[in-house]
Short mmCIF file of C-alpha atoms in Angstrom, two decimals:
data_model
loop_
_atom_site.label_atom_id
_atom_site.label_comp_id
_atom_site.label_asym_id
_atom_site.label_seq_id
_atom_site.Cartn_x
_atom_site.Cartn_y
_atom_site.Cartn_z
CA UNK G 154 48.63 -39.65 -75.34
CA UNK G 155 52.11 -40.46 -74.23
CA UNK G 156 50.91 -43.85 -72.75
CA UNK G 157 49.18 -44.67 -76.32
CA UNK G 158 51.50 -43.73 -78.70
CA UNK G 159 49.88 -45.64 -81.49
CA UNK G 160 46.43 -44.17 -81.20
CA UNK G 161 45.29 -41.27 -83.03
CA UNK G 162 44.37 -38.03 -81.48
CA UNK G 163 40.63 -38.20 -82.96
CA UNK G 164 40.17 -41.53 -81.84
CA UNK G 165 41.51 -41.16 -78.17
CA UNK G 166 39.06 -38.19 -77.92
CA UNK G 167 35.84 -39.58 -78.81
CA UNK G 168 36.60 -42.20 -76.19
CA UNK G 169 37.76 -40.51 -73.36
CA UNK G 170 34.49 -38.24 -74.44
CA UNK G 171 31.93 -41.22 -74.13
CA UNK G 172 33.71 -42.20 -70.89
CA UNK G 173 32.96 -38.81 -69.38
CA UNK G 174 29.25 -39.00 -70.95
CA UNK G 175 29.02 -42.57 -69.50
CA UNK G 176 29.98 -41.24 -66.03
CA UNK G 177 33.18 -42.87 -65.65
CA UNK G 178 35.50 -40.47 -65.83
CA UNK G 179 35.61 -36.61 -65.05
CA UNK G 180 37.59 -33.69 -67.11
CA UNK G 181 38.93 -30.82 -65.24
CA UNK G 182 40.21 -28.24 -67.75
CA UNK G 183 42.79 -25.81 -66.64
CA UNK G 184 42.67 -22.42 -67.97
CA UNK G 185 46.40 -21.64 -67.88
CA UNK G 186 48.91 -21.61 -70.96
CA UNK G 187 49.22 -24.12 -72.81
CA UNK G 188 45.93 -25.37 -71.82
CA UNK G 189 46.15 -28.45 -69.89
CA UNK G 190 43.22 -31.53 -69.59
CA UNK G 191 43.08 -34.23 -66.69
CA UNK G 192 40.87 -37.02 -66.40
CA UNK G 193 40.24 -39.08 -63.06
CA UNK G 194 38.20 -41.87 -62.36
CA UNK G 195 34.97 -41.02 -60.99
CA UNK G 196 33.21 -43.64 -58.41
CA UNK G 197 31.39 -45.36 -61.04
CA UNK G 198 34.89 -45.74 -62.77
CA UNK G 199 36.57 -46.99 -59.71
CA UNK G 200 33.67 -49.78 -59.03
CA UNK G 201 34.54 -51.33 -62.35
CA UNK G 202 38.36 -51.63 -62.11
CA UNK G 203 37.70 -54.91 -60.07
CA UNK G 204 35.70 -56.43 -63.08
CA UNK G 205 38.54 -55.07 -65.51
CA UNK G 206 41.19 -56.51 -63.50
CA UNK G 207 39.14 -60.11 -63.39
CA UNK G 208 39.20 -59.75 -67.55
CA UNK G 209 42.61 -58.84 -67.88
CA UNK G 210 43.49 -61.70 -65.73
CA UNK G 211 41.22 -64.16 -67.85
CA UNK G 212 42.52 -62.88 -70.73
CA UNK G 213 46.10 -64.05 -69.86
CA UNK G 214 45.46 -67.11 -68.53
CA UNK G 215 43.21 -67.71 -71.63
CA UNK G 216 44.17 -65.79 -74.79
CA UNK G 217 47.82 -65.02 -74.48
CA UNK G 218 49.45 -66.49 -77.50
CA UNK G 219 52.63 -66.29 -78.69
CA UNK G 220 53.60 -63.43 -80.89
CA UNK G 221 53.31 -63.99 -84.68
CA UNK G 222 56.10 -62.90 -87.16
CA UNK G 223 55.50 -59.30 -87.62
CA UNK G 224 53.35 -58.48 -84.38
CA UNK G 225 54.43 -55.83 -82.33
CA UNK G 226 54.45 -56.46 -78.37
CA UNK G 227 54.31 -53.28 -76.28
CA UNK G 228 55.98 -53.93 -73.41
CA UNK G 229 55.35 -50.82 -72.04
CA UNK G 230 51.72 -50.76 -71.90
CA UNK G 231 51.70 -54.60 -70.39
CA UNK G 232 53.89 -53.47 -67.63
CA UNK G 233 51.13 -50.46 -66.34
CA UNK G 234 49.56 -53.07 -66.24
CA UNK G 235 51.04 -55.21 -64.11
CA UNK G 236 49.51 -53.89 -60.63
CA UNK G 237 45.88 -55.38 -61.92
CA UNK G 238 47.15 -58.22 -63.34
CA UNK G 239 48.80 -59.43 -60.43
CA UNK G 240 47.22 -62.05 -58.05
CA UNK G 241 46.85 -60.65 -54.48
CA UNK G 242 50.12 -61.81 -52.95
CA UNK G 243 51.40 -59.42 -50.42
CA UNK G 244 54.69 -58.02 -51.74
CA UNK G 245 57.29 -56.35 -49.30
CA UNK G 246 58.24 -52.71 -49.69
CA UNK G 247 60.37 -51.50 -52.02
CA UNK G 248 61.32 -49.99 -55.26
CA UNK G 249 61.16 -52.19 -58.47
CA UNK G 250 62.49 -51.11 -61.87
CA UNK G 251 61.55 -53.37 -65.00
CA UNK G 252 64.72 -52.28 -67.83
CA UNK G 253 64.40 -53.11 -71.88
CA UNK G 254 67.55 -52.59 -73.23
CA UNK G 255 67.54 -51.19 -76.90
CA UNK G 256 70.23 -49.43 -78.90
CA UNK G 257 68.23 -46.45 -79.60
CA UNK G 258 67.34 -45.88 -75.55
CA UNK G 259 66.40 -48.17 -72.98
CA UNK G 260 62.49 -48.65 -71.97
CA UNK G 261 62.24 -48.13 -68.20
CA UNK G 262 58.96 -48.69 -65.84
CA UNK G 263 59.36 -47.68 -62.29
CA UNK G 264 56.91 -49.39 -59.37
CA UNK G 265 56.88 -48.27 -55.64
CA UNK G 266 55.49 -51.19 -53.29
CA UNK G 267 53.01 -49.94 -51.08
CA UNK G 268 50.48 -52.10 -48.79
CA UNK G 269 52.16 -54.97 -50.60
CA UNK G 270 50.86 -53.82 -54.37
CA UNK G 271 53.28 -52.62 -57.30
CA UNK G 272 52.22 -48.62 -57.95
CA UNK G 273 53.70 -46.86 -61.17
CA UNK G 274 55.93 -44.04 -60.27
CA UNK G 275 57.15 -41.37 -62.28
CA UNK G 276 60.67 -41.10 -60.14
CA UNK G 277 62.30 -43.32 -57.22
CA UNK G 278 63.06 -42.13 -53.71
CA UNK G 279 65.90 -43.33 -52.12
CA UNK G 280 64.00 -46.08 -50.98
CA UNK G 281 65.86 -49.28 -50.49
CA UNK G 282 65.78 -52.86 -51.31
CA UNK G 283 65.92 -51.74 -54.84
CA UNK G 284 65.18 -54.66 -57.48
CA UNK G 285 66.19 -54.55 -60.86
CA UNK G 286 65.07 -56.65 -63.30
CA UNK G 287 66.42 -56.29 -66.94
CA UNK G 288 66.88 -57.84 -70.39
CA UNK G 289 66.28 -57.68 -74.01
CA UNK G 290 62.38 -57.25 -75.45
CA UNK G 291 62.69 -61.18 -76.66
CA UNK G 292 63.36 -61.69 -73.39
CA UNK G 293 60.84 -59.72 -71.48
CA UNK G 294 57.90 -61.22 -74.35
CA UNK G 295 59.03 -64.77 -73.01
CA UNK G 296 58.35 -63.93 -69.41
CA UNK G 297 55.57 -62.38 -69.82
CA UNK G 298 54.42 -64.66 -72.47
CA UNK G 299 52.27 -67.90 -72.49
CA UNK G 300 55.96 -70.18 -71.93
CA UNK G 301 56.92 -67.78 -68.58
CA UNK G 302 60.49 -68.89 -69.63
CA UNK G 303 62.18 -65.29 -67.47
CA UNK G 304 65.94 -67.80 -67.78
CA UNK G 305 66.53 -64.59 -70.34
CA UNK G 306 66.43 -62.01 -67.81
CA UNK G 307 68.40 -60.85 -65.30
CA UNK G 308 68.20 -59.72 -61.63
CA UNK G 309 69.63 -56.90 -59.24
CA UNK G 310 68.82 -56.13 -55.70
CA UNK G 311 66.34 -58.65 -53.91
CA UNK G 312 66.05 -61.25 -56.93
CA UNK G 313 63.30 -63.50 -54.73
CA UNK G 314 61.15 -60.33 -54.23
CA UNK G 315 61.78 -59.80 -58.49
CA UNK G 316 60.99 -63.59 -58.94
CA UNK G 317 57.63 -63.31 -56.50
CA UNK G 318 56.34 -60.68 -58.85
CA UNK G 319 56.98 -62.59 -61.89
CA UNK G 320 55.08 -65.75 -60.45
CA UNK G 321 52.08 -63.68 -59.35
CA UNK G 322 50.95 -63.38 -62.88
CA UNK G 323 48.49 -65.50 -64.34
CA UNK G 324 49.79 -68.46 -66.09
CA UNK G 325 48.19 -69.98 -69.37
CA UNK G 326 45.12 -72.32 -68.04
#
């Protein structure tokens, strides 16, 4: 629920429900207080993240548009995703931290390089090079966006590792 703030409790249920009756993912209650739920990918669920990753990637290259007046972007989301949406250029180890800044509190992802892929992490070793890259969410929707225009965003730490990442996701076709 805390990666899909938007979504209602009754809908996220009934879906993570079919997904277990589908065989995709399992549910391992915990019998401890408060009660705690985890999911995990079963095999079946693993053998399509391949065929998601393809779509995602399509759906970039293909459907990205730019934002209309109004339309809310969540950054957040789009960068857990960033590990599938990425072609397969080898990356070189490292930590990487993607920064909105906002008044209220700034929006922060965390990725660990390891075998040369991004992986979310919840907290960073000491780990070094460290790459930063940073700016406002105007500037972030432009990078990621159809235009790729990342002039608005700035780099710490090993900027050609933070500008490899940034060209190793798909373009508009």
């Amino acid at each position: 629920r805390k990666h899909r703030p938007g979504i209602s409790t009754g809908v996220l249920d009934r879906y993570l429900q079919q997904m277990v009756a589908d065989g995709l993912i399992a549910r391992r209650r915990f019998r401890e207080m408060p009660p705690r739920v985890e999911f995990e990918l079963t095999d079946s669920g693993r053998a399509l993240l391949p065929i998601a990753s393809s779509l995602a990637r399509w759906g970039m290259r293909h459907m990205w548009s730019e934002p209309r007046a109004g339309e809310r972007v969540d950054l957040s989301a789009l960068w857990r995703l960033l590990p599938v949406l990425m072609d397969d250029t080898p990356l070189p180890g490292g930590i990487v931290e993607l920064t909105v800044e906002r008044p209220e509190r700034p929006l922060r992802q965390l990725f660990d390089i390891r075998e040369g892929r991004l992986e979310p992490i919840d907290d960073a070793p000491q780990k070094i090079p460290w790459t930063r890259i940073e700016g406002g969410e105007a500037a972030w929707i432009a990078a990621l966006g159809p235009k790729r225009d990342n002039g608005e965003l700035r780099f710490a730490g090993d900027e050609q590792l933070a500008q490899r990442i940034l060209a190793a996701l798909p373009a508009r076709a």
